[in-house]
Structures are given as C-alpha cells and as structure tokens.
Coordinates of C-alpha atoms and ligand atoms in Angstrom, one line a residue:
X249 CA 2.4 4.5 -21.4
X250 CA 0.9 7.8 -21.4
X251 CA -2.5 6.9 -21.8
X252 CA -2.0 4.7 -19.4
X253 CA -1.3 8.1 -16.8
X254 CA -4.4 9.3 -18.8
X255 CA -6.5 6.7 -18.0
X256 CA -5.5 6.2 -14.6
X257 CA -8.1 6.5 -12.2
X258 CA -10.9 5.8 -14.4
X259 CA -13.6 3.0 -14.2
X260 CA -13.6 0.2 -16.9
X261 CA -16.6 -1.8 -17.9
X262 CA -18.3 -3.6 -20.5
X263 CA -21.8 -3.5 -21.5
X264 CA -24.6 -5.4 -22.3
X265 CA -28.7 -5.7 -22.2
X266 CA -30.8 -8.8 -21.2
X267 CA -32.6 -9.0 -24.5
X268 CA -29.7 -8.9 -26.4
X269 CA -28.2 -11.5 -24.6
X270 CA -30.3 -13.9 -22.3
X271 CA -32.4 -15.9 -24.5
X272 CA -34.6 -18.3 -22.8
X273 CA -37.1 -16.4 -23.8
X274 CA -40.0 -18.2 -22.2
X275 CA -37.6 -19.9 -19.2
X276 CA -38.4 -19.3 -15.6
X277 CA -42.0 -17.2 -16.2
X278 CA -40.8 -14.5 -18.1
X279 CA -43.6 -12.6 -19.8
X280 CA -43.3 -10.8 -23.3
X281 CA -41.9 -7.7 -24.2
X282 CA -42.3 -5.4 -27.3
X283 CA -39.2 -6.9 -28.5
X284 CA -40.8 -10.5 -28.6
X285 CA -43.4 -9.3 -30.3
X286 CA -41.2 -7.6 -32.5
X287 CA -39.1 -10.4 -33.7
X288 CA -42.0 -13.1 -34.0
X289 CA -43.2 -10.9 -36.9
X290 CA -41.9 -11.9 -39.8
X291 CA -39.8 -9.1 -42.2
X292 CA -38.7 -7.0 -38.9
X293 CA -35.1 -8.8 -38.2
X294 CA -32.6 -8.8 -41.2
X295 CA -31.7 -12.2 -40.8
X296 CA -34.6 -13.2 -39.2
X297 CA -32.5 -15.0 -35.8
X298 CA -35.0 -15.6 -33.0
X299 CA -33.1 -13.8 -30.4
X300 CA -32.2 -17.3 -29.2
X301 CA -30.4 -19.1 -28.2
X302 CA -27.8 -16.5 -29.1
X303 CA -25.1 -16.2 -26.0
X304 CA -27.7 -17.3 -23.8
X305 CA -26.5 -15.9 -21.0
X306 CA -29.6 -16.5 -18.9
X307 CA -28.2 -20.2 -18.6
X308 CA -24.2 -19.5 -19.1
X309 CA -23.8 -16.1 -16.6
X310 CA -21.1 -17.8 -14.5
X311 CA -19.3 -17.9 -18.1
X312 CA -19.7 -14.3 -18.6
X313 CA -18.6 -13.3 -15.0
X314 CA -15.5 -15.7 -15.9
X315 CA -14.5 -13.3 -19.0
X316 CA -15.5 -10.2 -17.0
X317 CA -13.0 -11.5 -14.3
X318 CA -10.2 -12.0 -17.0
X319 CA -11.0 -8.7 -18.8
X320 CA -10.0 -6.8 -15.4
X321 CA -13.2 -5.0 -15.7
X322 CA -14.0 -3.4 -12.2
X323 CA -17.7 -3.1 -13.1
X324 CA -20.0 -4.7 -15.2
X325 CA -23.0 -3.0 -17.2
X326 CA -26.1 -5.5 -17.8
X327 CA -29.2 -4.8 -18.0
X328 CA -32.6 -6.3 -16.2
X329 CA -35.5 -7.4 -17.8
X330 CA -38.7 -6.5 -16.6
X331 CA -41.0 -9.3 -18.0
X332 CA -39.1 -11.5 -16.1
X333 CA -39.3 -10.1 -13.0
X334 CA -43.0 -8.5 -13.2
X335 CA -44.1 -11.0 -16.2
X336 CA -47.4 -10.2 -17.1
X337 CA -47.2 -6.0 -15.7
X338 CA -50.3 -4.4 -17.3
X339 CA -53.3 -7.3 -16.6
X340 CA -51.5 -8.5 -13.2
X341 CA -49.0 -6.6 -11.0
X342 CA -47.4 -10.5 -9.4
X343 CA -43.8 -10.4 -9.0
X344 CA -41.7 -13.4 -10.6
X345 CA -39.3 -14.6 -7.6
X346 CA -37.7 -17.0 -10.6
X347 CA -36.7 -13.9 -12.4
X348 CA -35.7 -12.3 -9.3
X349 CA -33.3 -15.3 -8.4
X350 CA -32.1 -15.3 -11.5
X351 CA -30.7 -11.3 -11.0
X352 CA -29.8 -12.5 -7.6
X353 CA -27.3 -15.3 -8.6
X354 CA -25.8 -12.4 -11.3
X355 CA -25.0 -9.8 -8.7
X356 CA -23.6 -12.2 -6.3
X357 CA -22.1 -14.1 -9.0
X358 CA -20.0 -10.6 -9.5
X359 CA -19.8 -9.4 -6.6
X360 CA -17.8 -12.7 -5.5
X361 CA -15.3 -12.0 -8.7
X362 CA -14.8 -7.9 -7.2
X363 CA -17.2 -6.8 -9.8
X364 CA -19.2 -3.8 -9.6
X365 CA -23.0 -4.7 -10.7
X366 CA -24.4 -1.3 -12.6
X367 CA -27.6 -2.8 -13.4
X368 CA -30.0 -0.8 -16.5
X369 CA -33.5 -1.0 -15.3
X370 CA -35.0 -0.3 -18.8
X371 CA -32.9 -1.1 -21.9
X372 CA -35.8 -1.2 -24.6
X373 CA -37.8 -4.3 -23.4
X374 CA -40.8 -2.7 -23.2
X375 CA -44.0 -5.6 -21.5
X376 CA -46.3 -6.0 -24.4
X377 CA -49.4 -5.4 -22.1
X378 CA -48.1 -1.6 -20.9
X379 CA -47.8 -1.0 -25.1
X380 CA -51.1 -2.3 -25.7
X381 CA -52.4 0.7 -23.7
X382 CA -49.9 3.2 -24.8
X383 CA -47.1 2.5 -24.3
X384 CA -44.4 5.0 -24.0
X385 CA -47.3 7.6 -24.9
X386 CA -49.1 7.2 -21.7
X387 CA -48.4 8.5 -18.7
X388 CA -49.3 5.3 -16.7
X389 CA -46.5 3.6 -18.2
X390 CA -44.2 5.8 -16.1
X391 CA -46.1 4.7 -12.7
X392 CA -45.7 1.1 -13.3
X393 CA -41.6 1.6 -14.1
X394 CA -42.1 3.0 -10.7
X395 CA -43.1 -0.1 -9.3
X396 CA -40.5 -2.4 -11.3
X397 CA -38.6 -0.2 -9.5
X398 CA -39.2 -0.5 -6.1
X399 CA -39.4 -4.7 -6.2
X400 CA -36.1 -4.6 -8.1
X401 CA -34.8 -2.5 -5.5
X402 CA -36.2 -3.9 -2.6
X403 CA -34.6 -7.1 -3.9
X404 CA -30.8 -6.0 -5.1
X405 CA -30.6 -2.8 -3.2
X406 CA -28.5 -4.2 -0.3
X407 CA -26.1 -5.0 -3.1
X408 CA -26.4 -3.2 -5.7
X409 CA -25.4 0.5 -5.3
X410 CA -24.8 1.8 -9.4
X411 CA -27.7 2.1 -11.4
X412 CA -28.6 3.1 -14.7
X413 CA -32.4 3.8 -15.0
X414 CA -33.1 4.5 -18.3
X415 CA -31.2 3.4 -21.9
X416 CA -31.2 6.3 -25.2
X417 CA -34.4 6.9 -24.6
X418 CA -33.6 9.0 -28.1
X419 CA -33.2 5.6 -30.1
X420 CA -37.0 4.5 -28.5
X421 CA -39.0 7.8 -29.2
X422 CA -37.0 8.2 -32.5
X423 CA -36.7 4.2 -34.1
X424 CA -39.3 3.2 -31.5
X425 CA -41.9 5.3 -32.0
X426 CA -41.2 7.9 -34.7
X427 CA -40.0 5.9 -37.4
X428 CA -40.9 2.4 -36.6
X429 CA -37.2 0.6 -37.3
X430 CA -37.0 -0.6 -33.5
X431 CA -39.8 -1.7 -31.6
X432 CA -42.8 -0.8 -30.8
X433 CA -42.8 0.2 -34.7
X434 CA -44.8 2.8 -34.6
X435 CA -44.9 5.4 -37.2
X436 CA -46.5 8.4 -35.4
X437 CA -43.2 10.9 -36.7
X438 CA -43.5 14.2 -34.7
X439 CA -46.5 12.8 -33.2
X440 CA -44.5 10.4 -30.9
X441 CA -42.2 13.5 -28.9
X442 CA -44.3 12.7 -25.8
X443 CA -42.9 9.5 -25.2
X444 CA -39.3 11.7 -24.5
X445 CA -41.1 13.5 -22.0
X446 CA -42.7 10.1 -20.0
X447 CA -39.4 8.5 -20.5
X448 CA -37.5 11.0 -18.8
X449 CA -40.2 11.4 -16.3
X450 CA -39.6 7.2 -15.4
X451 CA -36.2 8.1 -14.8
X452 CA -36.8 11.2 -12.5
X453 CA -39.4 8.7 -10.4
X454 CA -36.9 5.9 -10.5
X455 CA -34.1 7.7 -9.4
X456 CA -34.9 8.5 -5.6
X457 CA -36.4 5.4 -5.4
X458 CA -33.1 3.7 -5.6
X459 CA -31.4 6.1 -3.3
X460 CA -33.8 5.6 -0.7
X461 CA -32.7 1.6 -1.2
X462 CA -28.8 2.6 -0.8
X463 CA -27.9 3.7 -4.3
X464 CA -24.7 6.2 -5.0
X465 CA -25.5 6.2 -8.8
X466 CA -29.0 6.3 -10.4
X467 CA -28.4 8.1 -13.6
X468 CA -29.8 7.6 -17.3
X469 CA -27.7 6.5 -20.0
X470 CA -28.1 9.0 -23.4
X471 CA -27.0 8.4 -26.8
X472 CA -25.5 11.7 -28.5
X473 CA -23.9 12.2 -31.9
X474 CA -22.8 15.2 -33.4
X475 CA -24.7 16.5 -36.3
X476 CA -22.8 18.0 -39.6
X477 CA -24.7 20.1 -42.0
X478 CA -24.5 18.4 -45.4
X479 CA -23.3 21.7 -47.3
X480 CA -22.8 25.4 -46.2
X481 CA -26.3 25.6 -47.0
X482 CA -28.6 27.7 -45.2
X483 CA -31.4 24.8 -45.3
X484 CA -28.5 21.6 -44.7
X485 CA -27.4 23.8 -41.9
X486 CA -31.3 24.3 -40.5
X487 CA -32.2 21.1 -40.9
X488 CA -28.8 20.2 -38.8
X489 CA -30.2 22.6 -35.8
X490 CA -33.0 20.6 -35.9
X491 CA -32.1 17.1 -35.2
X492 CA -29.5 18.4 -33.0
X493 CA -32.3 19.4 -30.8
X494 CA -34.2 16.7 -31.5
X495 CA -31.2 13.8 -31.1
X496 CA -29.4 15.8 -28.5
X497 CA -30.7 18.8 -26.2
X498 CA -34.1 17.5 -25.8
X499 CA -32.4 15.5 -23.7
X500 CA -29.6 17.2 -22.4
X501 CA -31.4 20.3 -21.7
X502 CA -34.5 18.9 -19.5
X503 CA -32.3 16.8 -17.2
X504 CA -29.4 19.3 -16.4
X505 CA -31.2 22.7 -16.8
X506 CA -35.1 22.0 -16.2
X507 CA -36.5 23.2 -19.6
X508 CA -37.0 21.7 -23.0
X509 CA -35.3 23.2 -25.8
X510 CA -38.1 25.5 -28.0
X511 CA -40.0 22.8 -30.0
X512 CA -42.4 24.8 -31.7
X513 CA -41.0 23.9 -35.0
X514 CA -42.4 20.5 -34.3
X515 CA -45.9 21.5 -33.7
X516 CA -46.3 19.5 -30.4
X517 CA -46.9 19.6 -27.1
X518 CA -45.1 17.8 -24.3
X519 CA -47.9 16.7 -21.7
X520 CA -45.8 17.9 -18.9
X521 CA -47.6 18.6 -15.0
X522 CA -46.6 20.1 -12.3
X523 CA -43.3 18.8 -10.7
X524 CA -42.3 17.0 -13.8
X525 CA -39.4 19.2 -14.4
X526 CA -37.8 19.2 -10.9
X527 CA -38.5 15.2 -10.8
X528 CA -36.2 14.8 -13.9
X529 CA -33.5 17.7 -13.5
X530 CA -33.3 16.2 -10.1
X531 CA -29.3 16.2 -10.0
X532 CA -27.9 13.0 -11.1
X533 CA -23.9 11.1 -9.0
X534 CA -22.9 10.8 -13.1
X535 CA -24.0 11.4 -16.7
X536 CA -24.1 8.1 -18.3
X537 CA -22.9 9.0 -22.4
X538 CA -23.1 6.5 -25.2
X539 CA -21.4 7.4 -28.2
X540 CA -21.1 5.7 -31.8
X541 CA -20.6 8.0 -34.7
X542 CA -21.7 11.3 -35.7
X543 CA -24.6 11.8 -38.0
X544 CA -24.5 13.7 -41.3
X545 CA -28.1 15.4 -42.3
X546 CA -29.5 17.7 -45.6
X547 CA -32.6 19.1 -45.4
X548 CA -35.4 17.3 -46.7
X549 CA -39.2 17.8 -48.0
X550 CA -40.3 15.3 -45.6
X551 CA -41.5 13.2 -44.1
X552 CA -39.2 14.8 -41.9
X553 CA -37.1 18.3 -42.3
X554 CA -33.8 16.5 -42.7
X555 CA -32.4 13.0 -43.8
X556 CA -29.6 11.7 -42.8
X557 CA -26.8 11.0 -45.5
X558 CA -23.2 9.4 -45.5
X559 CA -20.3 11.5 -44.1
X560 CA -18.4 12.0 -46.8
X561 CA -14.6 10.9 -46.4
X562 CA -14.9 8.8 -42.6
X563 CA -14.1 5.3 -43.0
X564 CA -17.0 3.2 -42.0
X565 CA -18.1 -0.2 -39.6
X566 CA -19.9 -3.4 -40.1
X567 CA -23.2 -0.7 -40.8
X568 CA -22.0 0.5 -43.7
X569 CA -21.9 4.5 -44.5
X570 CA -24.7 5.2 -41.9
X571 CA -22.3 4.4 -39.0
X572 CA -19.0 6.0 -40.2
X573 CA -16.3 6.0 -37.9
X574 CA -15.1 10.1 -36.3
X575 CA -13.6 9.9 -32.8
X576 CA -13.1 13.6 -33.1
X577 CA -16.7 14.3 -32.8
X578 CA -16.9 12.4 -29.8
X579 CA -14.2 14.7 -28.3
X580 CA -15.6 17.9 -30.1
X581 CA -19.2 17.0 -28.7
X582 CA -17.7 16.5 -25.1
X583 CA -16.1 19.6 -25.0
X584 CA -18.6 21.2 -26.2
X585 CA -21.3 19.7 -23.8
X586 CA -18.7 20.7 -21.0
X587 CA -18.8 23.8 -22.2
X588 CA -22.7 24.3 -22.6
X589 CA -23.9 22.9 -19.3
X590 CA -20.5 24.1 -16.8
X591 CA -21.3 22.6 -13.2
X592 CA -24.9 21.2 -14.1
X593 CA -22.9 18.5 -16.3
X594 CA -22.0 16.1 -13.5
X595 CA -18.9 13.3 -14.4
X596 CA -19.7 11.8 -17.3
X597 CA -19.5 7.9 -17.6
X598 CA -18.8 6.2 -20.8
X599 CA -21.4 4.1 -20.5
X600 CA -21.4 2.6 -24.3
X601 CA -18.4 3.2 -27.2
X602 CA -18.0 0.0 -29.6
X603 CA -18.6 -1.1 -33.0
X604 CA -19.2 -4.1 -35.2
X605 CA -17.3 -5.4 -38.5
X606 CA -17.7 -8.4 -40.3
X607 CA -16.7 -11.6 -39.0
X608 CA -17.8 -15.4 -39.3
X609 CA -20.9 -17.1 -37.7
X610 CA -18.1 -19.9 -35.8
X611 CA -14.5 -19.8 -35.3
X612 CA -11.8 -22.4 -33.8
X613 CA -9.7 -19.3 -33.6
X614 CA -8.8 -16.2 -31.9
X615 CA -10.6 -13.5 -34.0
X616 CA -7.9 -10.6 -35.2
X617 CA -10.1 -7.7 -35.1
X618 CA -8.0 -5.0 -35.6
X619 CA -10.6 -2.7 -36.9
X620 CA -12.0 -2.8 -33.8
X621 CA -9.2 -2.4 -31.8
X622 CA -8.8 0.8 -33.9
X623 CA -11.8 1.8 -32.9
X624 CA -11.5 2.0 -29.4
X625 CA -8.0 2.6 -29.0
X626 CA -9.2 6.2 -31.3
X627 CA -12.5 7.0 -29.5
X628 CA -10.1 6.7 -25.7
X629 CA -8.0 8.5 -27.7
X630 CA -11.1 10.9 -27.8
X631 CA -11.7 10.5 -24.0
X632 CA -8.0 11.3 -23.4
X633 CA -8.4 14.7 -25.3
X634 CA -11.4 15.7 -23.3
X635 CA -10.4 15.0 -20.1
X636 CA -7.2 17.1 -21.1
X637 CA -9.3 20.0 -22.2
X638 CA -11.3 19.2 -18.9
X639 CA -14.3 17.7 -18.9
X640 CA -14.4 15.1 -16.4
X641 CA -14.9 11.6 -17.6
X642 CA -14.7 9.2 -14.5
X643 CA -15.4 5.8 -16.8
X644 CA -15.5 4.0 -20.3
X645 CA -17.9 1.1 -21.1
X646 CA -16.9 -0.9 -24.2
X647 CA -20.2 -1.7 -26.3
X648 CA -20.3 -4.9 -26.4
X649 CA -18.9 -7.8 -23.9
X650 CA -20.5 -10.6 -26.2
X651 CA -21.6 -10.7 -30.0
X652 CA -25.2 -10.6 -29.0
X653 CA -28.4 -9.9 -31.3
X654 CA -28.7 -6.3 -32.3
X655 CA -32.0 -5.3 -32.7
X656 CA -33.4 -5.2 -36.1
X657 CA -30.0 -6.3 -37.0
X658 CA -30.5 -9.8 -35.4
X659 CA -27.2 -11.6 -35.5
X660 CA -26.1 -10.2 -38.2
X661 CA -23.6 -7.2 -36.5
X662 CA -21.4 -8.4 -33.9
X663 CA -19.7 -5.8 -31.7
X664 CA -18.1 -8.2 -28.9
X665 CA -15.0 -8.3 -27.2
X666 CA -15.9 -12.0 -27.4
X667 CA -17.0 -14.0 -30.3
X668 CA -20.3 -16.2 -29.8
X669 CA -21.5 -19.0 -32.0
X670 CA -25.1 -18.2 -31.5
X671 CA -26.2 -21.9 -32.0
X672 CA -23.7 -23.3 -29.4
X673 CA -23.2 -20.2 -27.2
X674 CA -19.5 -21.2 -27.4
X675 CA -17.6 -17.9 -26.2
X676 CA -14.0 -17.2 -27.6
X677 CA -12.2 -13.7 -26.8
X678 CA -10.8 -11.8 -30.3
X679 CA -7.7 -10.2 -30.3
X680 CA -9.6 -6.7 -28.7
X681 CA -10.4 -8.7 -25.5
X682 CA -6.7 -9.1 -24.9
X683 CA -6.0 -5.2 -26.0
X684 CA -8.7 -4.1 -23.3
X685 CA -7.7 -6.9 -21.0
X686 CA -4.1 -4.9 -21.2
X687 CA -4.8 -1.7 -21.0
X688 CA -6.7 -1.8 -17.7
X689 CA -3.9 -3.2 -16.7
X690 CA -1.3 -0.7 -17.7
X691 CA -4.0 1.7 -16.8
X692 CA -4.1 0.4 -13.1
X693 CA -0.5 0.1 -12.7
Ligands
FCB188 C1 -27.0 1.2 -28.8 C2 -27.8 0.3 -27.9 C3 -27.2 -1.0 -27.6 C4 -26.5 -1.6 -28.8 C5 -25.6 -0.6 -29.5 C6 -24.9 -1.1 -30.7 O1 -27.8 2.1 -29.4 O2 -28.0 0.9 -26.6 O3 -28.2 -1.9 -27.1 O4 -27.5 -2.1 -29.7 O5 -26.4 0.5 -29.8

C-alpha cells in the first residue's frame, strides 16, 4: 500500500523495438537494416536465431494490444522501423505505404484499447544503404532521419502525440561502432565518438519536427549506469572518471547544458557546426532514462583505459556477472543527476528497467519468475526513493513486454512479462505479468 501512494500518479508502460520483435523480415516491402545484415553473418548471434519468426508481432499486434490491455498499461513503448517505411533510404527516397499501414493499424489498434502510442523512431535498425556510406559517421545520415521523420509524422501525427526519437545512442557508438558487439560491428575504438555527436544531432532535427505535427513529447531515450572504481586506486578510480564521461555525461551534458564534457583525453574531435548545440540542448517535455545495472571498471593498458569487471558481491541475471543486479545505483545515479543538472533535468520517464533469467524455450505453464519480480519490485523500490529525495520521475517502462530476440544474444535472454515460444509465437503471461498487472492497479486506486 504505500508504494501504491508512491506510485500514484505515475505513467505505466511496457517496452519494446520492432526488430526485436516483428519478424517478417522481408513482409510487406521492408528493406534491410544493419541488423539484417548483422544476423545473416554467421558467428555474430549466440544462438544463431534468425530474428524470426520470434513473437512476430508484425502478424500477431492485435495479440499484443490484448496483453497490453490486460496489463493496465496506459501507454505502450514500441518502436518503428525505418526499412519498412522508407525501404531502400540511401539509393531511393520512395515511401512504403505497406509499412506505413502496418504502423497505422498499431496506433489505432491502441488507441481503441485507451492506450497511449509512444512510438521510438530509431531503436538501432540502422538501413544498410545509409551504413554503406557512413553510417552513423556521416553527417548525411542525420538529414535522412530527418526525412523518416517528417513521412512518419505526416502519417501518425494526428494521433500520435509521445515520441521517443532516439534509443541509447551510448550502446550504438560504444557496441555499434567502438567495439563491434552490436551492429554495424565496427571496430574504430576512440575513432567512432563522432557518431555520438550525429546521433544526438538526429534527435535535435527530429524533435521540432514532431512538434510542428502536434507532439507534447519528443525526447531521446539514454541508457546510464553508474560506474564503481575497481579499488581505491588512483588509476581504477581514473579509469572510472573516464567511462563515466564516456557512458554517461557525453550525453547528459550536451542535451541539458549545450557543451560536451572535456574529451581531450580521447584525442578526438567532435565534427560539430554552427547551431548543432542549440538544435540538441533544445529543451526536451521529459528525459526518457533506461537503466539496467551499474558497471564496475579497473584501469586497463588498452585497447581502451579501462575494462569492465564483475561487481564483486551483487547477485547477478540471466547475463551472468557483467549484468549484476544494484537497484541502489539506480537511485544513487538519479539523485545524483537531479542534483548535477537542477531545472535543466526535465521529468524523467522510466523508459526501460527489466532483466532476463533463465527459463525454457516452451511452456504449458504459467512461468514463476520470481527473480524477476524481484527485480522490479527493487529497482521501483529505487524510483520510490528518488522521487522521495525529489527528483521527479513522472513514469516507468518495464523492459520487456515479450521474450523477444536480444541482439547479439538472439533468443537466448528472455526479459518478458510474457513468455514466447519463438517457433509458434504462442504468448503466455509469467507470474511478473500478474505482479505488474496489480500494481497499476493498486497504484491507480
Ligand atoms: C537495452 C536495449 C533494448 C534491450 C535491453 C535489454 O539496451 O535498448 O533493446 O535489448 O537493453
């Protein structure tokens, strides 16, 4: 009951992203995206799953709106694929109207069950043509998110007023493009820090286009963790400074205060031009905040200054020790973030909390995933304590709706609410479907 009074007031959702979870890969025009190209080479997916059929939610949607509607969710967090609406963006600029509909049908689809669409306009799925030239490194990439942009919006804006432009764009320049364990792949270390800059930038260009097309939200979604020092050590302790500009306020700092953090450790330039800055410290309605676990790092000879290591006494999830589980660094970095930015912070929005454990491929049963209902019930916990040492926290966003294919992990990690057989697509809620279904109720009462 009292975190029910706690929690009153706040928005619920549940998130998701159309590569994790659409299959159909090559249904209704879509074009390809890094992330096709990325799982059709052998060795880069654990477990080597296609991506499909998976919960194939491009063909079952009105079964996802159905759980969404039994959850008690009053928004829903998905994400839109860009290959399927521009398919072949790069060598020809034609809009898909099946990929469109498709989008269409969704937001109505929720809408009619008194959901809120908050559609992501970029959650990873790079089209393979805009990468051939660049990618994220070029500049022209951020013109042509532009466009997506303004077709998407001409399309959904009469509908669609919450938007998310941007996903972690931390987790593409770093696993994306520094050290090649997401796609693109890419290697390029140090080399890759402009791709921060032109991802923000996409966001600062995206943002008033939506607003001009009726939007209250149009905000980025950012993935923080707090970083421990290994050891009192002077160099554990630098090397911690480091990534915590790196992972952290190269991001934060640019979009609330209008300045990177000093980067001259790093030996590159950021190919910033005039009006950049005010483009993408433009202020935002929210501050969408994904958090998962903290990160441990000791300073290393290289290839970069530090290396991550386990945190030593946290219990851990389906990820083993690199994803240990510390609610109280979600609170600690909160307050601290409250504290760092004052009235440029605007309301944060949970915008992705979850984790994934080990469970079977198929079930004829109710999952009991108690784990993971200890996992959320601790991190509200967290959201609870910083709200009481006020920061304002207007939402929460469980990570994931579905099991769905994580990345590099394939099927292999399953963070749902709801358990998919990835062969079938047969959906069946665990026991943390019915803990979240209750407390938005309690919360709401
Ligand atoms: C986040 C991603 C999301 C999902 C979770 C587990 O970094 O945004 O797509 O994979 O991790």
């Amino acid at each position: 009951p009292n975190d029910a009074d706690a929690l009153a007031g706040m928005h619920f959702s549940a998130a998701t992203a159309a590569f994790q979870i659409e299959g159909a890969r090559t249904a209704a025009g879509r074009g390809r995206s890094i992330w096709d190209d990325f799982v059709d080479a052998p060795g880069n997916v654990i477990d080597g799953s296609p991506a499909e059929p998976g919960p194939d939610s491009f063909h079952r949607f009105d079964e996802d709106i159905a759980l969404l509607a039994g959850l008690g969710v009053d928004r829903y967090r998905f994400s839109i694929s860009w290959t399927r609406v521009i398919p072949n963006v790069g060598t020809d600029a034609s809009v898909n109207p099946a990929g469109l509909d498709y989008y269409d049908r969704l937001v109505d689809g929720l809408l009619a069950a008194g959901i809120t669409p908050e559609p992501t306009l970029y959650h990873w799925d790079l089209p393979v043509a805009l990468e051939a030239s660049g990618g994220w490194l070029n500049r022209d990439t951020v013109h042509r998110f532009g466009d997506y942009t303004e077709v998407v919006a001409d399309r959904l804006g009469d509908r669609v007023r919450h938007w998310y432009t941007i996903n972690e764009p931390a987790s593409t320049s770093l696993q994306g493009y520094a050290l090649g364990e997401l796609a693109p792949g890419q290697t390029l270390l140090f080399e890759a820090l402009p791709t921060v800059h032109h991802q923000l930038l996409a966001h600062g260009i995206a943002a008033p286009i939506l607003r001009e097309n009726g939007a209250v939200q149009a905000a980025p979604t950012l993935n923080h963790s707090l970083i421990l020092p290994a050891s009192e050590a002077a160099d554990d302790q630098a090397a911690a400074g480091l990534l915590d500009v790196i992972h952290n306020r190269l991001f934060t700092d640019p979009l609330l205060l209008g300045t990177y953090p000093d980067l001259s450790a790093f030996g590159v330039e950021l190919p910033i031009e005039d009006g950049d800055m005010e483009l993408i410290s433009a202020p935002n309605e929210v501050y969408g905040f994904n958090y998962y676990n903290p990160t441990t790092v000791r300073a290393s000879e290289g290839p970069l200054p530090f290396e991550m290591v386990p945190t030593p006494g946290a219990p851990v999830t389906g990820f083993g020790p690199m994803w240990p589980i510390r609610p109280d660094t979600m609170r600690d970095f909160l307050i601290d973030m409250a504290r760092r930015y004052e009235s440029a912070l605007p309301p944060i929005i949970i915008t992705e909390n979850g984790a994934s454990f080990p469970e079977p491929d198929t079930t004829d049963t109710e999952i009991s995933d108690s784990d993971r209902i200890d996992y959320l019930r601790d991190h509200l916990g967290a959201v609870i304590e910083a709200k009481e040492a006020g920061v304002r926290i207007d939402g929460y966003t469980v990570w994931s709706l579905l099991d769905n294919f994580e990345w590099a992990d394939g099927w292999s990690q399953r963070f749902g609410l709801v358990h998919v057989d990835m062969r079938t697509g047969t959906r069946t809620p665990k026991a943390s479907f019915r803990w979240y279904r209750d407390l938005i109720s309690a919360a709401r009462s």
